[in-house]
Short mmCIF file of C-alpha atoms in Angstrom, two decimals:
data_model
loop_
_atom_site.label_atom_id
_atom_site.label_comp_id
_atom_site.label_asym_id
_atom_site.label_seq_id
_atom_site.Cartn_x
_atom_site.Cartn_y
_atom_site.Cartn_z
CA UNK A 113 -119.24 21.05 -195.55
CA UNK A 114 -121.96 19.69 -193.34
CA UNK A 115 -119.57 19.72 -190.20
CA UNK A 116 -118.83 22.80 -190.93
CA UNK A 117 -122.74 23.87 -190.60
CA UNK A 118 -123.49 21.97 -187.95
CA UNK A 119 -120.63 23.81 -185.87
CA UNK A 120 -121.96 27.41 -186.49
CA UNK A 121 -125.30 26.45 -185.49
CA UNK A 122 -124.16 24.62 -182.45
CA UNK A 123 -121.50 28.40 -181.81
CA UNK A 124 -124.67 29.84 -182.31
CA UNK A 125 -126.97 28.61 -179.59
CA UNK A 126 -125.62 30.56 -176.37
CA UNK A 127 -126.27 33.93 -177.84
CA UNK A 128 -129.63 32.90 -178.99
CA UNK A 129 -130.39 32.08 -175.41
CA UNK A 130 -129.03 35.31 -174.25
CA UNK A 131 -131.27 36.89 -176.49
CA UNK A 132 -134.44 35.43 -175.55
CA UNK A 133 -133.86 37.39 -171.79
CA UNK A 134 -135.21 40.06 -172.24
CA UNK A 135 -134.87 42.72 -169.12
CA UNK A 136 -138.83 44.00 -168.16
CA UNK A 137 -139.91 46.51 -166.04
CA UNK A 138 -143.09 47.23 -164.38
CA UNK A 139 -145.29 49.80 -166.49
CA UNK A 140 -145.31 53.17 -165.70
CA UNK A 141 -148.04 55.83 -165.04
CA UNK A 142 -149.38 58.53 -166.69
CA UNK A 143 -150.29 61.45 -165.35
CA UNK A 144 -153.35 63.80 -166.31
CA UNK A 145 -153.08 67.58 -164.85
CA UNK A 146 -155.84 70.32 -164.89
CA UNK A 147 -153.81 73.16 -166.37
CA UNK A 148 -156.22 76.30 -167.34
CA UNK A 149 -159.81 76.17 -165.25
CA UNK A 150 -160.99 74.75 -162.12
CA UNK A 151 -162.53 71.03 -161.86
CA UNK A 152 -166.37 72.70 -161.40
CA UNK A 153 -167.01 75.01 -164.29
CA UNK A 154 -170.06 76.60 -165.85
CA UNK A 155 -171.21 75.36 -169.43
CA UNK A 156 -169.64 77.17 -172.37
CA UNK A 157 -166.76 77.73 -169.96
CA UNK A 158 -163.17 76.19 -171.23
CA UNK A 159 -160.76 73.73 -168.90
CA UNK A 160 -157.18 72.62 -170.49
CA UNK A 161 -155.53 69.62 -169.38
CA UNK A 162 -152.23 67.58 -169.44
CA UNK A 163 -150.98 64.34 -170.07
CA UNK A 164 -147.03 63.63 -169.47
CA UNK A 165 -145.30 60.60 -168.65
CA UNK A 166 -143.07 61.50 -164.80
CA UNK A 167 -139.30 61.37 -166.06
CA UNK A 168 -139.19 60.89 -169.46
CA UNK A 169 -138.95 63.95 -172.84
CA UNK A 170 -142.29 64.24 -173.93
CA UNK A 171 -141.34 64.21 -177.79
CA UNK A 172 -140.88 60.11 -177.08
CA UNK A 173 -144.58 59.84 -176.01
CA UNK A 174 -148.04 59.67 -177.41
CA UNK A 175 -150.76 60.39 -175.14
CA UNK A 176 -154.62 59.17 -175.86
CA UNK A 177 -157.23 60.84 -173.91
CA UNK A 178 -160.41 59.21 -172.54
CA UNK A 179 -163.17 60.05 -170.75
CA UNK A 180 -165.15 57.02 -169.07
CA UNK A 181 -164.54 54.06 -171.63
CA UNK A 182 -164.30 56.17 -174.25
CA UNK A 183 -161.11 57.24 -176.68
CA UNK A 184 -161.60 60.98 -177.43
CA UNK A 185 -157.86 62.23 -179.29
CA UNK A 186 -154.99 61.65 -179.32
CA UNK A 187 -152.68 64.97 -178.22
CA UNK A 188 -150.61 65.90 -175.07
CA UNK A 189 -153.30 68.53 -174.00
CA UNK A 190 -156.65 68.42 -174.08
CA UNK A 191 -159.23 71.23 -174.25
CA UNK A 192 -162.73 70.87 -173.43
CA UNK A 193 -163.77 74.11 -175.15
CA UNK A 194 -167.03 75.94 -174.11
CA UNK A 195 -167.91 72.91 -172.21
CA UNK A 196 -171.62 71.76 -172.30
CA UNK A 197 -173.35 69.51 -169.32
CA UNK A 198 -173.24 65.90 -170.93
CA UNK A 199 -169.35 66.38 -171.37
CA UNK A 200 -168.83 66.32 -167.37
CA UNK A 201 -167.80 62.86 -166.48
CA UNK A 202 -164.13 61.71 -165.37
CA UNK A 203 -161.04 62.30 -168.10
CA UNK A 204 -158.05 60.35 -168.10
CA UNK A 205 -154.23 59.66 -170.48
CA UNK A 206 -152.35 57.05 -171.32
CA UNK A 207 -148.88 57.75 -173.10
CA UNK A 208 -147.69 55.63 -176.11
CA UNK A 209 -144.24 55.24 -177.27
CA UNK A 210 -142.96 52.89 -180.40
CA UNK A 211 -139.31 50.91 -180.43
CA UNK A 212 -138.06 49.05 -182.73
CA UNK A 213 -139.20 46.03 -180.65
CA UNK A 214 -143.16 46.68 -179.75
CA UNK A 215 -144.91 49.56 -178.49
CA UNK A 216 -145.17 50.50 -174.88
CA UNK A 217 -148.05 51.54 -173.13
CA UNK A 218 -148.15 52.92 -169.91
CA UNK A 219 -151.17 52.65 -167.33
CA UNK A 220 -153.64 55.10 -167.59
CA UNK A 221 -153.71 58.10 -165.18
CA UNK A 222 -155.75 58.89 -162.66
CA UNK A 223 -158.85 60.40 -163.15
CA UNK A 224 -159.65 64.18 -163.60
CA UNK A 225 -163.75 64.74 -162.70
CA UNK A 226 -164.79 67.42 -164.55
CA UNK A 227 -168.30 68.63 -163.92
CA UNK A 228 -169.91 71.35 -166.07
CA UNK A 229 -172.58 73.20 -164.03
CA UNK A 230 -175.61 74.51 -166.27
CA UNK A 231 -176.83 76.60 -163.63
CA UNK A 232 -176.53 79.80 -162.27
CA UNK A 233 -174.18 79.58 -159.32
CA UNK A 234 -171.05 77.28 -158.17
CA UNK A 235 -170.21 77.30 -154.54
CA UNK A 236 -165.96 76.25 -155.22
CA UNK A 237 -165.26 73.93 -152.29
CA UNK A 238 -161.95 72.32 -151.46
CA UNK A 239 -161.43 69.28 -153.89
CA UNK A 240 -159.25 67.46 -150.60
CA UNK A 241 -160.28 66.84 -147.21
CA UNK A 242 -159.66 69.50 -144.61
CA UNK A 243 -157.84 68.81 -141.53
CA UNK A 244 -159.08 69.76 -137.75
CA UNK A 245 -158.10 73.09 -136.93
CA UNK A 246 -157.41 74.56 -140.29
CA UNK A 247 -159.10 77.55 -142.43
CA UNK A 248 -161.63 76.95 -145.66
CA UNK A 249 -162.49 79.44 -148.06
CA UNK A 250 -165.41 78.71 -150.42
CA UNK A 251 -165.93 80.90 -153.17
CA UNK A 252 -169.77 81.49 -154.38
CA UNK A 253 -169.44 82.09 -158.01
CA UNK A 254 -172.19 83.32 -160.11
CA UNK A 255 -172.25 82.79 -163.89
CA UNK A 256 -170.91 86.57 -165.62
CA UNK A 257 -169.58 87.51 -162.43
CA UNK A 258 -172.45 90.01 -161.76
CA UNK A 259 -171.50 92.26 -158.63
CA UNK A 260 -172.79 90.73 -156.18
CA UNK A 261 -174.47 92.46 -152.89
CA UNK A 262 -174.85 89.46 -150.67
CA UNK A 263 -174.24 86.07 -150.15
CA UNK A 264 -175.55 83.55 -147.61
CA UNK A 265 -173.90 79.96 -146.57
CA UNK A 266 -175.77 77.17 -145.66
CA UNK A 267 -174.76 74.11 -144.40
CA UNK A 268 -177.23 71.08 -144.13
CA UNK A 269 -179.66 74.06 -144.88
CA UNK A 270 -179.06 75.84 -142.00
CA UNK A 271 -177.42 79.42 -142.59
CA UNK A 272 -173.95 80.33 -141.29
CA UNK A 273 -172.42 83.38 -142.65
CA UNK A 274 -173.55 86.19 -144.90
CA UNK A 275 -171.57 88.76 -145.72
CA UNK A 276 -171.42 91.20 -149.66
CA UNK A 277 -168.21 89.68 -150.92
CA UNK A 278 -168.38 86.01 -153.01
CA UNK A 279 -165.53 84.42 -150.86
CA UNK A 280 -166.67 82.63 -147.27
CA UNK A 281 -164.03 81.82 -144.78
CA UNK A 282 -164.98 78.90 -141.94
CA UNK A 283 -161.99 78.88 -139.40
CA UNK A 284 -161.08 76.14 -136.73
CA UNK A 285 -162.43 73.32 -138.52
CA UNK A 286 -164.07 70.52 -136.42
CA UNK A 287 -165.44 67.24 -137.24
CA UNK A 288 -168.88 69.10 -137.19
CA UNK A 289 -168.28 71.26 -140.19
CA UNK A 290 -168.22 68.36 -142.42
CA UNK A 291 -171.46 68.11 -144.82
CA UNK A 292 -172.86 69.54 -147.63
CA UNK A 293 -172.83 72.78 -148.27
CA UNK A 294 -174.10 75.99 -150.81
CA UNK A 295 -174.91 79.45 -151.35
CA UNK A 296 -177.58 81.79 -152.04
CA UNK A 297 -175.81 85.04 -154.03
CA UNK A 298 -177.92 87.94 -154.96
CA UNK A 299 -177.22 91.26 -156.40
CA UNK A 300 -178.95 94.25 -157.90
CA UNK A 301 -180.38 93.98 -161.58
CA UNK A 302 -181.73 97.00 -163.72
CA UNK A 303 -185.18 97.21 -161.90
CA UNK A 304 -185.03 94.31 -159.61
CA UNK A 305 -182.86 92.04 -157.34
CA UNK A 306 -182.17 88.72 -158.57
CA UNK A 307 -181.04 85.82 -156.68
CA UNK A 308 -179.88 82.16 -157.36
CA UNK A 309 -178.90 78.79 -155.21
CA UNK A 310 -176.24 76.56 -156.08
CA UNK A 311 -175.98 73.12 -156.07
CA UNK A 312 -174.84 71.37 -152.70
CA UNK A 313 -171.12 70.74 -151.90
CA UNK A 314 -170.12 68.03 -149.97
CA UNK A 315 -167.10 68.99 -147.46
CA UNK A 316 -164.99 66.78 -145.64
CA UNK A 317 -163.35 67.27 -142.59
CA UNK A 318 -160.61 64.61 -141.26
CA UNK A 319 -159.07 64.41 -137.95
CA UNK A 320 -154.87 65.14 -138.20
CA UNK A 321 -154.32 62.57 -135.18
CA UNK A 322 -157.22 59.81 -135.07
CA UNK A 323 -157.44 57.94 -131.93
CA UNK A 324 -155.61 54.90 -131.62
CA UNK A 325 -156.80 51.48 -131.50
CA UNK A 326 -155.07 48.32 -129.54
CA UNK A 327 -154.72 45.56 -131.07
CA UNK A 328 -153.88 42.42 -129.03
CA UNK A 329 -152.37 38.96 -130.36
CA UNK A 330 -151.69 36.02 -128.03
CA UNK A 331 -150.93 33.62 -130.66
CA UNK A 332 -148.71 34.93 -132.88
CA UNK A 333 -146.95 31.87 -134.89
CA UNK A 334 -143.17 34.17 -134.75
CA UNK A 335 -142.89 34.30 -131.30
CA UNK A 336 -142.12 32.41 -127.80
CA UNK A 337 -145.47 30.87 -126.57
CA UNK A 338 -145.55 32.87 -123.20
CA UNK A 339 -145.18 35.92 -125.58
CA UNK A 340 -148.27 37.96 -127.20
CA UNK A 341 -147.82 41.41 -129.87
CA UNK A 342 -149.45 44.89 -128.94
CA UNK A 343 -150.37 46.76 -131.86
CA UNK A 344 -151.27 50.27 -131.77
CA UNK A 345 -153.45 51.19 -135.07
CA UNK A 346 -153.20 54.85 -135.88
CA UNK A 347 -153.81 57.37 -138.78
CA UNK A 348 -151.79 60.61 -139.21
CA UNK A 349 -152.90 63.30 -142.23
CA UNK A 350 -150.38 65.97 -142.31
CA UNK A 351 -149.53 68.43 -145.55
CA UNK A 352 -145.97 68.37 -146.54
CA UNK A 353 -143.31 66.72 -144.80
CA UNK A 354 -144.93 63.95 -142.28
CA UNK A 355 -143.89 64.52 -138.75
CA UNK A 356 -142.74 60.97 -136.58
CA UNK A 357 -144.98 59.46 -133.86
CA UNK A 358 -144.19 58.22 -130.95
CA UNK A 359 -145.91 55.54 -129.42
CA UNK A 360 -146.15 54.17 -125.87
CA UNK A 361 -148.03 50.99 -124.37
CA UNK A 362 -149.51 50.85 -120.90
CA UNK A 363 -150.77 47.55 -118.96
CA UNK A 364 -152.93 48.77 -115.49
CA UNK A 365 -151.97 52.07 -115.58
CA UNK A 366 -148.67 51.29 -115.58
CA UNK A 367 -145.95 52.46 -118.37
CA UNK A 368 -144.05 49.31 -120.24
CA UNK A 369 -141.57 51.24 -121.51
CA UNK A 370 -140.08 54.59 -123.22
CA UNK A 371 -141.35 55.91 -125.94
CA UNK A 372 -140.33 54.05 -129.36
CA UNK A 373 -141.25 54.83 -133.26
CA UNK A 374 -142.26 51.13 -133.69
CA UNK A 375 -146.10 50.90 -132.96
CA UNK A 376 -145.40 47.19 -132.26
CA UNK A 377 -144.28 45.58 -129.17
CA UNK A 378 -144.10 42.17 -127.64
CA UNK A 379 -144.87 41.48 -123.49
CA UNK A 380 -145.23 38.91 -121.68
CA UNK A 381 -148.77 37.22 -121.48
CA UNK A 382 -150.13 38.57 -118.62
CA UNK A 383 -153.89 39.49 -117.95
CA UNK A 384 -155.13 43.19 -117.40
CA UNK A 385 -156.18 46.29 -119.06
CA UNK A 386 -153.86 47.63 -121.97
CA UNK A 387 -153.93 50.92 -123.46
CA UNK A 388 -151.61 52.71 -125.93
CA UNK A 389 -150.50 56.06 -126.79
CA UNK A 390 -149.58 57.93 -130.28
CA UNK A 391 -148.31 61.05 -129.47
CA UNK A 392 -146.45 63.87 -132.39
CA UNK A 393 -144.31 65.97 -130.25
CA UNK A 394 -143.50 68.45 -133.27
CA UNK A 395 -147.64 68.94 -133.80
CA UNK A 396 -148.26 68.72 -129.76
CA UNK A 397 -151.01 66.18 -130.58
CA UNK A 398 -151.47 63.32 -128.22
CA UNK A 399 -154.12 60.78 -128.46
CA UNK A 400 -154.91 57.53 -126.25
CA UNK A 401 -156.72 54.32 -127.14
CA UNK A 402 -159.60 52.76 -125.45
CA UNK A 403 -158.82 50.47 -122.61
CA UNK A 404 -158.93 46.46 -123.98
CA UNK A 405 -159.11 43.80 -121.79
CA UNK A 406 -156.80 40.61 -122.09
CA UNK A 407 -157.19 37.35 -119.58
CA UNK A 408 -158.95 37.59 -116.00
CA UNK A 409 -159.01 41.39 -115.06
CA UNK A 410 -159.78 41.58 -111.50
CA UNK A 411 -160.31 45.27 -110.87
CA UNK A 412 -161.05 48.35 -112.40
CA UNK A 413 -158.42 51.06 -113.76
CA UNK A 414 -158.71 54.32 -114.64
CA UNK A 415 -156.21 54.94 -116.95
CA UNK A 416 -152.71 55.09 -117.73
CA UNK A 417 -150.55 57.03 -115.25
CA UNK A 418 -146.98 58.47 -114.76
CA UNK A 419 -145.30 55.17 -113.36
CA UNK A 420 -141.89 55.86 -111.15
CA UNK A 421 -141.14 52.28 -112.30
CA UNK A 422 -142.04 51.17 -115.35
CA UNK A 423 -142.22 47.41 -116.22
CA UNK A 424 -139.84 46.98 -119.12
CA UNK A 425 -141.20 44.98 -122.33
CA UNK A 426 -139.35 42.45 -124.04
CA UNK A 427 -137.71 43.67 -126.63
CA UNK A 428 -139.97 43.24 -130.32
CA UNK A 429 -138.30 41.29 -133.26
CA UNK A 430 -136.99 43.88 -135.56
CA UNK A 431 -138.59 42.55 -138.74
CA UNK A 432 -141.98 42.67 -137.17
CA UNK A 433 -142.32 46.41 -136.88
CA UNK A 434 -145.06 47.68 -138.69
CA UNK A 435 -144.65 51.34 -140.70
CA UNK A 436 -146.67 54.18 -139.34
CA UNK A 437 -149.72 54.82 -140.93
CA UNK A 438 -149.33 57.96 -142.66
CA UNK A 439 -151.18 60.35 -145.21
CA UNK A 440 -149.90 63.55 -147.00
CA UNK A 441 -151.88 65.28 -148.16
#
């Protein structure tokens, strides 16, 4: 009897083992949605928002709301119902979901700032940064949506537009529209003309190409000796789909090769001037670097130039390409 006991715990063992391995994964993330309302609202106005977990039925899930460190409810939506000042602050979820093993919790989302405006007026300004050359509309709301009869625009308190109508269009953006903005809306009342300021709006403007910067390293430990890396360092913001760049290195005016999508290459160690080039064919942008200096430069060079002949570079190790850095936004 005791060799038979001693053989089904030894049989045993293996599948023990086997259940101690346990596959993990890594924890997934919530995400919190503004559903009814705008992010900037005016006290005793309502917001709704959403917490879901991306991929999975929403009857498996829990979802606990929070706003700073604090645990409001526990629901998939969340109303903040005729909202009052001291409830603006940043809202987030996290969903919850029980097996017969433990209970899962996913990270929490990220935040949702909701500000509740006890004023009189809102100037609505994009929540995301606006790109060079594009359109804003701000919208100058006034609390019970009296008709207004003018509205004026200021920017870093100097004015810009007025016009009757609450909605302010600024076209062709440039790098010098970015600041703070508000509004001044006035319309008729019974026996007088009333008129209120709102708060200041901050506005950013981004470039959709920023210029390049070269980035030179003799010594890199991956390479021959004789051998140093060009790096061109470049940002592309783009909505939607993001467009390829193309990127070309230059050494005294002279082109060291065609274009390539890698914005690494390796040369040579040679001294002189080195520039480099991001270009997006599809967005006809084009941008060039500022000239840097590597060894004894001798003379003085003006820039990169069409070259008849260009020098070729040798050819970059294929796992040292660096990914394009790009934002969608």
């Amino acid at each position: 009897m005791k060799l038979l006991l001693s053989l089904l715990v030894v049989s045993t063992l293996p599948q023990l083992a086997e259940l101690q391995v346990l596959p993990t994964s890594a924890p997934q993330r919530a995400v919190a949605e503004l559903v009814k309302g705008v992010p900037w609202i005016f006290s005793g106005e309502t917001v709704h928002l959403k917490c879901s977990v991306p991929g999975n039925v929403s009857a498996e899930w829990r979802y606990r709301w929070f706003r700073g460190g604090e645990q409001l409810q526990e629901s998939e939506y969340f109303v903040l119902w005729k909202a009052r000042p001291q409830q603006s602050g940043k809202y987030y979820c996290q969903g919850l979901r029980t097996t017969w093993i433990s209970t899962q919790h996913t990270l929490h989302s990220l935040p949702i700032e909701i500000e509740v405006d006890g004023g009189w007026a809102i100037l609505q300004a994009p929540p995301l940064p606006m790109l060079v050359g594009e359109t804003m509309t701000l919208t100058c709301r006034v609390r019970d949506n009296p008709r207004l009869t003018e509205v004026i625009l200021y920017k870093d308190g100097v004015e810009l537009q007025r016009q009757p109508g609450p909605e302010l269009r600024v076209t062709n953006l440039t790098l010098q529209h970015h600041g703070s903005y508000w509004c001044r809306a006035s319309w008729d009342g019974r026996r007088e003309t009333n008129s209120v300021i709102s708060v200041a709006a901050p506005v950013s403007i981004i470039e959709v190409l920023t210029e390049p910067i070269l980035e030179i390293v003799p010594n890199d430990p991956l390479i021959h000796e004789d051998r140093m890396l060009l790096v061109c360092q470049v940002q592309l913001n783009a909505r939607g789909p993001v467009p390829h760049i193309h990127y070309y290195f230059y050494q005294d005016g002279l082109s060291l090769g065609p274009a390539s999508s890698q914005d690494i290459v390796t040369v040579l160690k040679d001294s002189g001037q080195y520039w480099c080039k991001a270009s997006v064919p599809t967005l006809g942008l084009k941008r060039l670097s500022e000239p840097l200096a590597y060894g004894r430069v001798t003379g003085k060079h003006q820039g990169p130039v069409v070259s008849l002949h260009p020098r070729a570079p040798s050819h970059p190790d294929p796992m040292k390409g660096t990914p394009q850095t790009t934002t969608s936004i």
